[in-house]
PDB file of C-alpha atoms in Angstrom:
ATOM      1  CA  MET A 251       0.000   0.000   0.000  1.00  0.00           C
ATOM      2  CA  THR A 252       2.756   2.430   0.953  1.00  0.00           C
ATOM      3  CA  PHE A 253       4.633   1.633  -2.242  1.00  0.00           C
ATOM      4  CA  PHE A 254       1.658   2.592  -4.388  1.00  0.00           C
ATOM      5  CA  LEU A 255       1.140   5.824  -2.429  1.00  0.00           C
ATOM      6  CA  LEU A 256       4.783   6.786  -2.920  1.00  0.00           C
ATOM      7  CA  LEU A 257       4.678   5.842  -6.590  1.00  0.00           C
ATOM      8  CA  GLY A 258       1.458   7.806  -7.105  1.00  0.00           C
ATOM      9  CA  GLY A 259       2.922  10.807  -5.284  1.00  0.00           C
ATOM     10  CA  LEU A 260       6.061  10.639  -7.421  1.00  0.00           C
ATOM     11  CA  VAL A 261       4.054  10.467 -10.642  1.00  0.00           C
ATOM     12  CA  ALA A 262       1.854  13.364  -9.484  1.00  0.00           C
ATOM     13  CA  LEU A 263       4.837  15.561  -8.590  1.00  0.00           C
ATOM     14  CA  LEU A 264       6.548  14.796 -11.890  1.00  0.00           C
ATOM     15  CA  TYR A 265       3.310  15.478 -13.789  1.00  0.00           C
ATOM     16  CA  LEU A 266       3.051  18.881 -12.079  1.00  0.00           C
ATOM     17  CA  GLY A 267       6.467  19.735 -13.507  1.00  0.00           C
ATOM     18  CA  MET A 268       8.667  19.296 -10.454  1.00  0.00           C
ATOM     19  CA  PRO A 269      12.247  18.267 -11.314  1.00  0.00           C
ATOM     20  CA  MET A 270      13.107  14.638 -10.629  1.00  0.00           C
ATOM     21  CA  PHE A 271      15.739  15.406  -7.972  1.00  0.00           C
ATOM     22  CA  ALA A 272      13.311  17.601  -6.023  1.00  0.00           C
ATOM     23  CA  ALA A 273      10.504  15.032  -6.206  1.00  0.00           C
ATOM     24  CA  LEU A 274      12.800  12.233  -5.054  1.00  0.00           C
ATOM     25  CA  PHE A 275      13.985  14.431  -2.166  1.00  0.00           C
ATOM     26  CA  LEU A 276      10.705  15.958  -1.033  1.00  0.00           C
ATOM     27  CA  LEU A 277       8.500  12.869  -1.223  1.00  0.00           C
ATOM     28  CA  PRO A 278      10.420  10.755   1.343  1.00  0.00           C
ATOM     29  CA  LEU A 279      10.973  13.858   3.470  1.00  0.00           C
ATOM     30  CA  GLY A 280       7.226  14.464   3.509  1.00  0.00           C
ATOM     31  CA  VAL A 281       6.589  10.847   4.491  1.00  0.00           C
ATOM     32  CA  LEU A 282       9.107  11.201   7.340  1.00  0.00           C
ATOM     33  CA  PHE A 283       7.290  14.210   8.751  1.00  0.00           C
ATOM     34  CA  TRP A 284       3.833  12.804   8.048  1.00  0.00           C
ATOM     35  CA  THR A 285       4.377   9.589  10.003  1.00  0.00           C
ATOM     36  CA  GLU A 286       4.797  10.170  13.701  1.00  0.00           C
ATOM     37  CA  GLY A 287       7.859   8.822  15.456  1.00  0.00           C
ATOM     38  CA  ALA A 288      10.087   8.691  12.396  1.00  0.00           C
ATOM     39  CA  VAL A 289      11.649  12.140  12.855  1.00  0.00           C
ATOM     40  CA  PRO A 290      13.238  11.410  16.262  1.00  0.00           C
ATOM     41  CA  ALA A 291      14.652   8.190  14.837  1.00  0.00           C
ATOM     42  CA  LEU A 292      16.355  10.161  12.067  1.00  0.00           C
ATOM     43  CA  GLY A 293      18.954  11.651  14.411  1.00  0.00           C
ATOM     44  CA  GLU A 294      19.624   8.266  15.938  1.00  0.00           C
ATOM     45  CA  MET A 295      20.201   6.767  12.496  1.00  0.00           C
ATOM     46  CA  VAL A 296      22.713   9.492  11.589  1.00  0.00           C
ATOM     47  CA  VAL A 297      24.681   8.999  14.808  1.00  0.00           C
ATOM     48  CA  GLY A 298      24.535   5.223  14.331  1.00  0.00           C
ATOM     49  CA  LYS A 299      26.130   5.527  10.899  1.00  0.00           C
ATOM     50  CA  LEU A 300      29.009   7.571  12.331  1.00  0.00           C
ATOM     51  CA  ASP A 301      29.718   4.925  14.962  1.00  0.00           C
ATOM     52  CA  GLY A 302      31.241   2.360  12.588  1.00  0.00           C
ATOM     53  CA  TYR A 303      34.679   0.825  12.653  1.00  0.00           C
ATOM     54  CA  LEU A 304      35.179   1.734   8.997  1.00  0.00           C
ATOM     55  CA  LEU A 305      35.484   5.428   9.740  1.00  0.00           C
ATOM     56  CA  VAL A 306      38.324   4.679  12.159  1.00  0.00           C
ATOM     57  CA  ALA A 307      40.186   2.533   9.642  1.00  0.00           C
ATOM     58  CA  ILE A 308      40.157   4.975   6.715  1.00  0.00           C
ATOM     59  CA  PRO A 309      42.684   7.462   8.195  1.00  0.00           C
ATOM     60  CA  LEU A 310      44.965   4.554   9.067  1.00  0.00           C
ATOM     61  CA  PHE A 311      44.853   3.316   5.474  1.00  0.00           C
ATOM     62  CA  MET A 312      45.707   6.845   4.340  1.00  0.00           C
ATOM     63  CA  LEU A 313      48.657   6.882   6.755  1.00  0.00           C
ATOM     64  CA  MET A 314      49.845   3.558   5.340  1.00  0.00           C
ATOM     65  CA  ALA A 315      49.648   4.936   1.803  1.00  0.00           C
ATOM     66  CA  HIS A 316      51.567   8.050   2.823  1.00  0.00           C
ATOM     67  CA  ILE A 317      54.306   5.954   4.450  1.00  0.00           C
ATOM     68  CA  MET A 318      54.578   3.814   1.310  1.00  0.00           C
ATOM     69  CA  VAL A 319      54.852   6.892  -0.908  1.00  0.00           C
ATOM     70  CA  ARG A 320      57.431   8.607   1.318  1.00  0.00           C
ATOM     71  CA  GLY A 321      59.440   5.388   1.670  1.00  0.00           C
ATOM     72  CA  ARG A 322      59.673   5.021  -2.134  1.00  0.00           C
ATOM     73  CA  VAL A 323      58.227   1.511  -1.955  1.00  0.00           C
ATOM     74  CA  VAL A 324      55.625   2.538  -4.496  1.00  0.00           C
ATOM     75  CA  ASP A 325      58.246   3.596  -7.034  1.00  0.00           C
ATOM     76  CA  ASP A 326      59.875   0.168  -6.885  1.00  0.00           C
ATOM     77  CA  LEU A 327      56.550  -1.639  -7.185  1.00  0.00           C
ATOM     78  CA  TYR A 328      55.457   0.391 -10.195  1.00  0.00           C
ATOM     79  CA  ASN A 329      58.876   0.072 -11.850  1.00  0.00           C
ATOM     80  CA  ALA A 330      58.558  -3.720 -11.536  1.00  0.00           C
ATOM     81  CA  ALA A 331      54.984  -3.677 -12.843  1.00  0.00           C
ATOM     82  CA  PHE A 332      55.981  -1.426 -15.730  1.00  0.00           C
ATOM     83  CA  ALA A 333      58.888  -3.737 -16.607  1.00  0.00           C
ATOM     84  CA  LEU A 334      56.551  -6.742 -16.681  1.00  0.00           C
ATOM     85  CA  LEU A 335      53.644  -5.076 -18.496  1.00  0.00           C
ATOM     86  CA  ARG A 336      55.543  -2.638 -20.719  1.00  0.00           C
ATOM     87  CA  ARG A 337      54.406  -4.252 -23.970  1.00  0.00           C
ATOM     88  CA  VAL A 338      50.744  -4.442 -22.935  1.00  0.00           C
ATOM     89  CA  ARG A 339      48.650  -1.397 -23.738  1.00  0.00           C
ATOM     90  CA  GLY A 340      47.456   0.072 -20.446  1.00  0.00           C
ATOM     91  CA  GLY A 341      49.819  -2.123 -18.446  1.00  0.00           C
ATOM     92  CA  VAL A 342      50.166   0.390 -15.625  1.00  0.00           C
ATOM     93  CA  GLY A 343      46.379   0.553 -15.367  1.00  0.00           C
ATOM     94  CA  ILE A 344      46.220  -3.242 -15.229  1.00  0.00           C
ATOM     95  CA  ALA A 345      48.784  -3.221 -12.423  1.00  0.00           C
ATOM     96  CA  THR A 346      46.685  -0.636 -10.576  1.00  0.00           C
ATOM     97  CA  VAL A 347      43.518  -2.717 -10.875  1.00  0.00           C
ATOM     98  CA  ALA A 348      45.481  -5.737  -9.591  1.00  0.00           C
ATOM     99  CA  ALA A 349      46.639  -3.657  -6.611  1.00  0.00           C
ATOM    100  CA  CYS A 350      43.039  -2.554  -6.025  1.00  0.00           C
ATOM    101  CA  THR A 351      41.927  -6.186  -6.074  1.00  0.00           C
ATOM    102  CA  ILE A 352      44.509  -7.263  -3.507  1.00  0.00           C
ATOM    103  CA  PHE A 353      43.858  -4.284  -1.266  1.00  0.00           C
ATOM    104  CA  ALA A 354      40.085  -4.696  -1.536  1.00  0.00           C
ATOM    105  CA  ALA A 355      40.416  -8.328  -0.462  1.00  0.00           C
ATOM    106  CA  ILE A 356      42.270  -7.145   2.624  1.00  0.00           C
ATOM    107  CA  SER A 357      40.122  -4.175   3.592  1.00  0.00           C
ATOM    108  CA  GLY A 358      36.692  -5.013   2.194  1.00  0.00           C
ATOM    109  CA  SER A 359      35.984  -1.296   1.782  1.00  0.00           C
ATOM    110  CA  SER A 360      35.585   0.517  -1.511  1.00  0.00           C
ATOM    111  CA  VAL A 361      36.244   3.891   0.103  1.00  0.00           C
ATOM    112  CA  ALA A 362      39.475   2.753   1.750  1.00  0.00           C
ATOM    113  CA  THR A 363      40.611   1.047  -1.457  1.00  0.00           C
ATOM    114  CA  ALA A 364      39.947   4.088  -3.638  1.00  0.00           C
ATOM    115  CA  LEU A 365      41.620   6.477  -1.185  1.00  0.00           C
ATOM    116  CA  THR A 366      44.701   4.385  -0.507  1.00  0.00           C
ATOM    117  CA  ILE A 367      45.360   3.130  -4.019  1.00  0.00           C
ATOM    118  CA  GLY A 368      44.434   6.530  -5.463  1.00  0.00           C
ATOM    119  CA  LYS A 369      47.035   8.285  -3.332  1.00  0.00           C
ATOM    120  CA  ILE A 370      49.625   5.733  -4.373  1.00  0.00           C
ATOM    121  CA  ALA A 371      48.757   4.988  -7.985  1.00  0.00           C
ATOM    122  CA  ILE A 372      47.586   8.223  -9.579  1.00  0.00           C
ATOM    123  CA  PRO A 373      50.989   9.983  -9.461  1.00  0.00           C
ATOM    124  CA  GLN A 374      52.661   6.839 -10.792  1.00  0.00           C
ATOM    125  CA  MET A 375      50.207   6.448 -13.669  1.00  0.00           C
ATOM    126  CA  LEU A 376      50.655  10.108 -14.580  1.00  0.00           C
ATOM    127  CA  ARG A 377      54.430   9.612 -14.470  1.00  0.00           C
ATOM    128  CA  TYR A 378      54.160   6.759 -16.979  1.00  0.00           C
ATOM    129  CA  GLY A 379      52.124   8.879 -19.394  1.00  0.00           C
ATOM    130  CA  MET A 380      48.523   7.954 -18.647  1.00  0.00           C
ATOM    131  CA  SER A 381      46.008  10.777 -18.945  1.00  0.00           C
ATOM    132  CA  ARG A 382      44.455  12.257 -15.796  1.00  0.00           C
ATOM    133  CA  ARG A 383      41.002  11.067 -16.812  1.00  0.00           C
ATOM    134  CA  GLY A 384      42.302   7.568 -17.433  1.00  0.00           C
ATOM    135  CA  ALA A 385      44.160   7.440 -14.121  1.00  0.00           C
ATOM    136  CA  PHE A 386      41.156   8.602 -12.124  1.00  0.00           C
ATOM    137  CA  GLY A 387      38.892   6.219 -14.045  1.00  0.00           C
ATOM    138  CA  VAL A 388      41.117   3.221 -13.342  1.00  0.00           C
ATOM    139  CA  VAL A 389      41.211   4.007  -9.619  1.00  0.00           C
ATOM    140  CA  ALA A 390      37.453   4.643  -9.490  1.00  0.00           C
ATOM    141  CA  GLY A 391      36.735   1.382 -11.283  1.00  0.00           C
ATOM    142  CA  GLY A 392      39.223  -0.627  -9.253  1.00  0.00           C
ATOM    143  CA  GLY A 393      38.037   0.935  -6.014  1.00  0.00           C
ATOM    144  CA  THR A 394      34.577  -0.555  -6.444  1.00  0.00           C
ATOM    145  CA  LEU A 395      36.050  -4.023  -6.019  1.00  0.00           C
ATOM    146  CA  GLY A 396      35.966  -3.519  -2.251  1.00  0.00           C
ATOM    147  CA  ILE A 397      32.239  -4.217  -2.239  1.00  0.00           C
ATOM    148  CA  LEU A 398      32.540  -7.329  -4.390  1.00  0.00           C
ATOM    149  CA  ILE A 399      35.394  -9.077  -2.585  1.00  0.00           C
ATOM    150  CA  PRO A 400      34.781 -10.017   1.043  1.00  0.00           C
ATOM    151  CA  PRO A 401      37.504  -9.151   3.536  1.00  0.00           C
ATOM    152  CA  SER A 402      39.801 -11.961   4.455  1.00  0.00           C
ATOM    153  CA  ALA A 403      40.709 -12.245   8.138  1.00  0.00           C
ATOM    154  CA  PRO A 404      43.889 -14.313   7.504  1.00  0.00           C
ATOM    155  CA  MET A 405      45.130 -11.639   5.095  1.00  0.00           C
ATOM    156  CA  VAL A 406      44.583  -8.956   7.729  1.00  0.00           C
ATOM    157  CA  LEU A 407      46.437 -11.001  10.355  1.00  0.00           C
TER     158      LEU A 407
END
């Protein structure tokens, strides 16, 4: 029943000429205020989302990436990957997606994977001649692997 009311409200708002983004924003907001008891729960849901272990781990992954960049470990890894994949078109991008896959298996987080590998890989891909759009696209695509690959506890340990 609620689904049909929301769908009918969405169709009515769109028929009246309201932009899609405004209709999709205002309709659930109106339902929140219309039903009693849902508004106090909204603040609790926001605080509950901020209380996750993932938000603690992301700065630590960034610190790890910074240490790897400053320690020149990344240069050696990308030099080895470039030597192996030099003849393959987009070899540095392939190496970056492989790094995203390994890191995503460890962390299980798309955000942490994109941040950490992005900080490491984007300067290296630009150094080897990849365009900025291509470098950011490879990291964005590889970063989504964190959702698909479950975290592995033995790899973390």
